[in-house]
Amino acid sequence: MYEISTDPARLDVPRIHQWLSTDAYWALDRPLAKQQAAIAGSLNFGAYHQATGEQHAYARVVTDLATFAWLCDVYVDRAARGNGLGTDLVTAVRDHLAPHGLRRILLATADAHGVYAKVGFEPLADPEKWMSLGLR
């Protein structure tokens, strides 16, 4: 029912921006220019309805394609939720990155642990080793 693609030309950037800036707790009020810059510097995944071509989900990955990746901005349109699309999207990301032999793929989530666990993500074994610098 859905096709997942990394073709940047297919991204519905205004729709992605609308989703994230108005409905995603981690990106509320993100300016369009900031979203465009994030898309430009990332590996992007879109999920498109096969019959209509309309984009129903989005994810992006910040990566060097050698050792590390950060999965972020995963969003499924509210009307398309509950049918496994989020799991399919994250599975596609995992499978796309697998041939690169990355040591680690990280993500942060406040409420979707079950979706990511289905794909093999686990809590950090040693979270005390990790640090962050929270620049705005």
Coordinates of C-alpha atoms in Angstrom, one line a residue:
M1 CA 0.0 0.0 0.0
Y2 CA 3.0 2.3 0.6
E3 CA 6.2 2.9 -1.2
I4 CA 9.2 4.1 0.8
S5 CA 11.7 6.2 -1.1
T6 CA 14.9 8.2 -0.5
D7 CA 14.4 10.3 -3.6
P8 CA 14.6 13.9 -2.3
A9 CA 12.6 15.1 -5.3
R10 CA 9.5 13.3 -4.0
L11 CA 9.5 15.0 -0.6
D12 CA 6.5 17.2 0.1
V13 CA 8.5 19.7 2.1
P14 CA 5.6 22.0 3.0
R15 CA 3.7 19.0 4.3
I16 CA 6.7 17.7 6.3
H17 CA 7.1 21.2 7.8
Q18 CA 3.4 21.4 8.7
W19 CA 3.5 18.0 10.4
L20 CA 6.6 18.7 12.4
S21 CA 6.2 22.3 13.3
T22 CA 2.6 21.9 14.5
D23 CA 2.2 18.4 15.7
A24 CA 5.6 16.9 16.7
Y25 CA 6.6 17.7 20.3
W26 CA 10.3 17.8 19.4
A27 CA 9.9 20.3 16.5
L28 CA 7.1 22.6 17.4
D29 CA 7.4 26.0 15.8
R30 CA 10.5 24.9 13.8
P31 CA 10.8 27.5 11.0
L32 CA 10.5 26.4 7.4
A33 CA 14.0 27.5 6.6
K34 CA 15.4 25.4 9.4
Q35 CA 13.4 22.4 8.2
Q36 CA 14.7 22.9 4.7
A37 CA 18.3 23.0 6.0
A38 CA 17.7 19.9 8.0
I39 CA 16.4 18.1 4.9
A40 CA 19.3 19.3 2.8
G41 CA 21.9 17.9 5.3
S42 CA 20.2 14.5 5.8
L43 CA 19.3 11.2 4.2
N44 CA 15.5 11.5 3.9
F45 CA 12.9 8.8 3.7
G46 CA 9.3 9.3 2.5
A47 CA 6.4 6.9 2.6
Y48 CA 4.0 7.4 -0.3
H49 CA 0.6 5.9 -0.9
Q50 CA 1.0 3.7 -4.0
A51 CA -2.3 4.7 -5.6
T52 CA -2.1 8.5 -5.1
G53 CA 1.6 9.2 -4.6
E54 CA 0.7 11.3 -1.6
Q55 CA 3.3 11.4 1.2
H56 CA 2.0 9.9 4.4
A57 CA 5.2 9.6 6.5
Y58 CA 8.7 11.0 6.8
A59 CA 12.0 10.2 8.6
R60 CA 15.4 11.6 8.2
V61 CA 18.9 10.3 9.1
V62 CA 22.0 12.3 9.9
T63 CA 24.9 10.0 9.1
D64 CA 28.4 9.7 7.8
L65 CA 27.4 6.4 6.2
A66 CA 30.5 4.8 7.7
T67 CA 30.3 4.6 11.5
F68 CA 27.2 6.4 12.9
A69 CA 23.7 7.5 12.2
W70 CA 21.0 9.4 14.1
L71 CA 17.4 8.7 13.2
C72 CA 15.2 11.7 13.8
D73 CA 12.0 13.5 12.7
V74 CA 10.1 10.3 12.3
Y75 CA 6.5 11.2 11.7
V76 CA 3.4 9.4 10.4
D77 CA 0.4 11.4 9.3
R78 CA -2.4 11.0 11.9
A79 CA -4.8 9.6 9.3
A80 CA -2.3 6.9 8.4
R81 CA -1.4 5.7 11.9
G82 CA -2.3 2.4 13.4
N83 CA -1.6 0.3 10.3
G84 CA 2.1 -0.4 10.8
L85 CA 3.4 2.3 8.6
G86 CA 5.7 3.7 11.3
T87 CA 7.3 0.2 11.8
D88 CA 7.6 -0.3 8.0
L89 CA 9.3 3.1 7.7
V90 CA 11.8 2.5 10.5
T91 CA 12.5 -1.0 9.1
A92 CA 13.2 0.5 5.7
V93 CA 15.6 3.0 7.3
R94 CA 17.4 0.1 9.2
D95 CA 17.6 -2.0 6.1
H96 CA 18.9 0.9 3.9
L97 CA 21.7 1.6 6.4
A98 CA 22.6 -2.1 7.0
P99 CA 25.0 -2.5 4.1
H100 CA 27.1 0.4 5.4
G101 CA 28.1 -1.5 8.5
L102 CA 27.4 1.3 10.9
R103 CA 28.5 0.7 14.5
R104 CA 25.5 2.5 15.9
I105 CA 22.2 4.1 15.0
L106 CA 20.7 6.3 17.7
L107 CA 17.4 7.9 18.2
A108 CA 15.5 9.7 21.0
T109 CA 11.8 9.2 21.7
A110 CA 9.4 10.2 24.4
D111 CA 6.5 8.0 23.4
A112 CA 7.2 5.5 20.6
H113 CA 9.5 3.0 22.2
G114 CA 7.3 0.1 21.1
V115 CA 7.6 1.0 17.5
Y116 CA 11.4 1.1 17.6
A117 CA 11.7 -2.0 19.7
K118 CA 9.9 -4.0 16.9
V119 CA 12.7 -3.1 14.6
G120 CA 15.5 -4.0 17.1
F121 CA 16.2 -0.7 18.9
E122 CA 17.0 -1.1 22.6
P123 CA 17.7 1.3 25.5
L124 CA 21.3 2.4 25.8
A125 CA 23.3 -0.2 27.7
D126 CA 25.5 2.4 29.4
P127 CA 23.6 5.7 29.3
E128 CA 26.0 7.2 31.8
K129 CA 28.7 7.2 29.1
W130 CA 26.7 9.5 26.9
M131 CA 26.6 13.2 27.1
S132 CA 25.0 16.0 25.1
L133 CA 25.5 19.6 24.5
G134 CA 22.1 21.3 24.2
L135 CA 22.7 24.2 22.0
R136 CA 19.5 25.8 20.6

